[in-house]
């Protein structure tokens, strides 16, 4: 018996949005203290001199495509391809300096609320 | 300046364990109320008549490889390939009936603590 609230099987690469001026964010799961997002980039990068400075911790992985990430205090970008993942502590300032043009870059990002003093 | 606690860039497909009798679990991130795991299967399936029955909710995705999942109350397996993801509510009984032989199947599984009455 399959009931109406049977869980849906979804695909991360289904319904990829077309290129547009902004990255496309889809919330996959949200619970108190956490939010799991699919982010799709099409060549976007953070604006010049813009740094993300987030109160949450963020675990992020490139699933498809490619990107470059600059962390505050580092002299070089980190280059991310499929399967590359990194944990960004709260308030670790970072920018996306480049994403692959001409193809979608699909990220998974898990934002986690962090207690004062935790990393 | 790269300091000693600069975050590590890791790859989900690096250091895949060789085939063995059991699935291989690596905890990628653990915080109060959540645990993110990489699970690597090499043809393993749940034992006959064994059902997972977990107090946590579980969001799970096949990143590489293929698997079949049976949910309690359903007549057929769900087949999962790369990018397929599903959310399993707490105590939704389920079994892994098959994973691809001869290649690693790499899962991401996010376990989330759920309050009484939540799904």
GROMACS .gro file of N, CA and C in nm, chain A residues 1-2 5-13 28-29 31-32 34 36 59 61 63 71 73-74 78-80 82-88 92 108 110 112 118-119, chain B residues 1-2 5-13 28-29 31-32 34 36 59 61 63 71 73-74 78-80 82-88 92 108 110 112 118-119:
model
  234
    1UNK      N    1   0.086  -0.119   0.000
    1UNK     CA    2   0.000   0.000   0.000
    1UNK      C    3   0.089   0.124   0.000
    2UNK      N    4   0.078   0.203  -0.101
    2UNK     CA    5   0.152   0.329  -0.104
    2UNK      C    6   0.057   0.439  -0.057
    5UNK      N    7   0.119   1.006   0.175
    5UNK     CA    8   0.236   1.077   0.225
    5UNK      C    9   0.362   0.993   0.206
    6UNK      N   10   0.359   0.904   0.109
    6UNK     CA   11   0.482   0.830   0.075
    6UNK      C   12   0.589   0.931   0.035
    7UNK      N   13   0.711   0.909   0.079
    7UNK     CA   14   0.814   1.009   0.050
    7UNK      C   15   0.848   1.014  -0.098
    8UNK      N   16   0.873   1.132  -0.146
    8UNK     CA   17   0.903   1.152  -0.288
    8UNK      C   18   1.051   1.123  -0.313
    9UNK      N   19   1.075   1.053  -0.422
    9UNK     CA   20   1.213   1.034  -0.469
    9UNK      C   21   1.242   1.144  -0.570
   10UNK      N   22   1.338   1.226  -0.539
   10UNK     CA   23   1.369   1.343  -0.623
   10UNK      C   24   1.510   1.329  -0.677
   11UNK      N   25   1.541   1.405  -0.780
   11UNK     CA   26   1.677   1.403  -0.833
   11UNK      C   27   1.737   1.543  -0.831
   12UNK      N   28   1.861   1.547  -0.784
   12UNK     CA   29   1.928   1.676  -0.764
   12UNK      C   30   1.949   1.751  -0.896
   13UNK      N   31   1.952   1.676  -1.007
   13UNK     CA   32   1.980   1.738  -1.136
   13UNK      C   33   1.854   1.758  -1.219
   28UNK      N   34   1.613   2.189   0.030
   28UNK     CA   35   1.582   2.046   0.024
   28UNK      C   36   1.527   1.996   0.157
   29UNK      N   37   1.578   2.051   0.266
   29UNK     CA   38   1.535   2.007   0.399
   29UNK      C   39   1.560   2.121   0.496
   31UNK      N   40   1.502   2.215   0.915
   31UNK     CA   41   1.464   2.173   1.049
   31UNK      C   42   1.521   2.276   1.145
   32UNK      N   43   1.473   2.280   1.269
   32UNK     CA   44   1.535   2.375   1.362
   32UNK      C   45   1.686   2.355   1.366
   34UNK      N   46   1.905   2.367   1.119
   34UNK     CA   47   1.974   2.325   0.996
   34UNK      C   48   1.891   2.355   0.873
   36UNK      N   49   1.929   2.249   0.445
   36UNK     CA   50   2.004   2.187   0.335
   36UNK      C   51   1.954   2.247   0.205
   59UNK      N   52   2.861   2.357   0.560
   59UNK     CA   53   2.931   2.249   0.488
   59UNK      C   54   2.885   2.258   0.344
   61UNK      N   55   2.949   2.136  -0.078
   61UNK     CA   56   3.012   2.043  -0.173
   61UNK      C   57   2.969   2.079  -0.315
   63UNK      N   58   2.874   1.923  -0.647
   63UNK     CA   59   2.831   1.792  -0.694
   63UNK      C   60   2.859   1.778  -0.844
   71UNK      N   61   3.887   3.223   0.062
   71UNK     CA   62   3.863   3.238   0.206
   71UNK      C   63   3.943   3.356   0.257
   73UNK      N   64   4.192   3.580   0.435
   73UNK     CA   65   4.322   3.550   0.492
   73UNK      C   66   4.405   3.457   0.406
   74UNK      N   67   4.347   3.406   0.298
   74UNK     CA   68   4.424   3.318   0.211
   74UNK      C   69   4.462   3.392   0.084
   78UNK      N   70   4.061   2.846  -0.358
   78UNK     CA   71   4.048   2.701  -0.357
   78UNK      C   72   3.964   2.664  -0.479
   79UNK      N   73   4.006   2.564  -0.551
   79UNK     CA   74   3.932   2.519  -0.669
   79UNK      C   75   3.854   2.393  -0.632
   80UNK      N   76   3.726   2.394  -0.663
   80UNK     CA   77   3.638   2.282  -0.627
   80UNK      C   78   3.579   2.219  -0.752
   82UNK      N   79   3.375   1.819  -0.878
   82UNK     CA   80   3.278   1.724  -0.825
   82UNK      C   81   3.331   1.644  -0.705
   83UNK      N   82   3.256   1.646  -0.598
   83UNK     CA   83   3.292   1.573  -0.477
   83UNK      C   84   3.373   1.653  -0.378
   84UNK      N   85   3.426   1.768  -0.420
   84UNK     CA   86   3.505   1.849  -0.326
   84UNK      C   87   3.414   1.916  -0.226
   85UNK      N   88   3.449   1.903  -0.098
   85UNK     CA   89   3.367   1.963   0.007
   85UNK      C   90   3.456   2.026   0.113
   86UNK      N   91   3.397   2.124   0.182
   86UNK     CA   92   3.473   2.201   0.281
   86UNK      C   93   3.374   2.250   0.386
   87UNK      N   94   3.421   2.262   0.508
   87UNK     CA   95   3.337   2.318   0.614
   87UNK      C   96   3.385   2.458   0.647
   88UNK      N   97   3.295   2.552   0.639
   88UNK     CA   98   3.326   2.692   0.667
   88UNK      C   99   3.266   2.727   0.802
   92UNK      N  100   3.353   3.278   0.905
   92UNK     CA  101   3.471   3.271   0.819
   92UNK      C  102   3.431   3.337   0.686
  108UNK      N  103   2.569   2.134  -0.303
  108UNK     CA  104   2.490   2.106  -0.183
  108UNK      C  105   2.549   2.190  -0.071
  110UNK      N  106   2.492   2.274   0.343
  110UNK     CA  107   2.424   2.244   0.469
  110UNK      C  108   2.463   2.352   0.570
  112UNK      N  109   2.432   2.509   0.938
  112UNK     CA  110   2.402   2.458   1.072
  112UNK      C  111   2.416   2.571   1.174
  118UNK      N  112   3.119   2.766   1.975
  118UNK     CA  113   3.139   2.646   1.894
  118UNK      C  114   3.194   2.686   1.758
  119UNK      N  115   3.250   2.586   1.690
  119UNK     CA  116   3.295   2.611   1.554
  119UNK      C  117   3.225   2.514   1.459
  120UNK      N  118   4.790   3.468   0.455
  120UNK     CA  119   4.839   3.379   0.560
  120UNK      C  120   4.740   3.265   0.579
  121UNK      N  121   4.788   3.145   0.561
  121UNK     CA  122   4.704   3.028   0.585
  121UNK      C  123   4.736   2.979   0.725
  124UNK      N  124   4.449   2.630   1.141
  124UNK     CA  125   4.313   2.578   1.144
  124UNK      C  126   4.236   2.615   1.016
  125UNK      N  127   4.310   2.640   0.909
  125UNK     CA  128   4.242   2.662   0.781
  125UNK      C  129   4.161   2.538   0.748
  126UNK      N  130   4.040   2.558   0.697
  126UNK     CA  131   3.955   2.442   0.672
  126UNK      C  132   4.012   2.355   0.560
  127UNK      N  133   3.997   2.226   0.577
  127UNK     CA  134   4.049   2.131   0.479
  127UNK      C  135   3.950   2.115   0.365
  128UNK      N  136   4.004   2.113   0.244
  128UNK     CA  137   3.923   2.081   0.126
  128UNK      C  138   3.937   1.931   0.102
  129UNK      N  139   3.827   1.860   0.111
  129UNK     CA  140   3.828   1.714   0.101
  129UNK      C  141   3.747   1.673  -0.020
  130UNK      N  142   3.768   1.550  -0.064
  130UNK     CA  143   3.688   1.501  -0.177
  130UNK      C  144   3.613   1.375  -0.136
  131UNK      N  145   3.486   1.373  -0.172
  131UNK     CA  146   3.399   1.264  -0.131
  131UNK      C  147   3.442   1.130  -0.189
  132UNK      N  148   3.515   1.134  -0.299
  132UNK     CA  149   3.553   1.010  -0.367
  132UNK      C  150   3.699   0.973  -0.340
  147UNK      N  151   3.115   1.304   0.823
  147UNK     CA  152   3.169   1.426   0.763
  147UNK      C  153   3.147   1.547   0.853
  148UNK      N  154   3.036   1.549   0.923
  148UNK     CA  155   3.002   1.662   1.009
  148UNK      C  156   2.907   1.614   1.116
  150UNK      N  157   2.700   1.763   1.467
  150UNK     CA  158   2.665   1.873   1.554
  150UNK      C  159   2.546   1.827   1.636
  151UNK      N  160   2.514   1.897   1.744
  151UNK     CA  161   2.395   1.857   1.819
  151UNK      C  162   2.274   1.848   1.726
  153UNK      N  163   2.234   1.667   1.452
  153UNK     CA  164   2.255   1.627   1.312
  153UNK      C  165   2.388   1.554   1.295
  155UNK      N  166   2.616   1.414   0.944
  155UNK     CA  167   2.628   1.395   0.800
  155UNK      C  168   2.732   1.286   0.775
  178UNK      N  169   1.779   1.217   0.550
  178UNK     CA  170   1.783   1.257   0.409
  178UNK      C  171   1.900   1.183   0.347
  180UNK      N  172   2.107   1.055  -0.025
  180UNK     CA  173   2.126   1.072  -0.169
  180UNK      C  174   2.234   0.976  -0.218
  182UNK      N  175   2.525   0.950  -0.459
  182UNK     CA  176   2.609   1.043  -0.534
  182UNK      C  177   2.673   0.973  -0.653
  190UNK      N  178   1.076   0.054   0.104
  190UNK     CA  179   1.011   0.121   0.216
  190UNK      C  180   0.897   0.034   0.266
  192UNK      N  181   0.557  -0.105   0.358
  192UNK     CA  182   0.425  -0.073   0.304
  192UNK      C  183   0.423  -0.054   0.155
  193UNK      N  184   0.538  -0.058   0.091
  193UNK     CA  185   0.542  -0.043  -0.054
  193UNK      C  186   0.570  -0.179  -0.119
  197UNK      N  187   1.240   0.118  -0.459
  197UNK     CA  188   1.276   0.243  -0.527
  197UNK      C  189   1.419   0.225  -0.578
  198UNK      N  190   1.442   0.263  -0.701
  198UNK     CA  191   1.576   0.253  -0.759
  198UNK      C  192   1.641   0.391  -0.756
  199UNK      N  193   1.761   0.397  -0.703
  199UNK     CA  194   1.831   0.526  -0.690
  199UNK      C  195   1.960   0.524  -0.770
  201UNK      N  196   2.268   0.829  -0.943
  201UNK     CA  197   2.333   0.954  -0.903
  201UNK      C  198   2.237   1.073  -0.898
  202UNK      N  199   2.238   1.141  -0.786
  202UNK     CA  200   2.154   1.258  -0.766
  202UNK      C  201   2.018   1.228  -0.707
  203UNK      N  202   1.978   1.101  -0.704
  203UNK     CA  203   1.847   1.068  -0.647
  203UNK      C  204   1.853   1.080  -0.495
  204UNK      N  205   1.754   1.150  -0.440
  204UNK     CA  206   1.751   1.169  -0.295
  204UNK      C  207   1.609   1.155  -0.245
  205UNK      N  208   1.600   1.120  -0.117
  205UNK     CA  209   1.471   1.094  -0.055
  205UNK      C  210   1.483   1.125   0.094
  206UNK      N  211   1.373   1.171   0.152
  206UNK     CA  212   1.372   1.195   0.297
  206UNK      C  213   1.288   1.085   0.363
  207UNK      N  214   1.350   1.018   0.458
  207UNK     CA  215   1.285   0.911   0.532
  207UNK      C  216   1.250   0.962   0.671
  211UNK      N  217   1.022   0.539   0.975
  211UNK     CA  218   0.978   0.480   0.847
  211UNK      C  219   1.073   0.364   0.820
  227UNK      N  220   2.540   1.007   0.044
  227UNK     CA  221   2.542   1.107   0.150
  227UNK      C  222   2.417   1.085   0.233
  229UNK      N  223   2.215   1.240   0.575
  229UNK     CA  224   2.204   1.342   0.678
  229UNK      C  225   2.096   1.298   0.778
  231UNK      N  226   1.886   1.363   1.114
  231UNK     CA  227   1.845   1.480   1.191
  231UNK      C  228   1.755   1.436   1.307
  237UNK      N  229   0.705   1.562   1.534
  237UNK     CA  230   0.754   1.619   1.407
  237UNK      C  231   0.777   1.507   1.307
  238UNK      N  232   0.790   1.545   1.181
  238UNK     CA  233   0.825   1.448   1.079
  238UNK      C  234   0.951   1.495   1.006
   0.00000   0.00000   0.00000
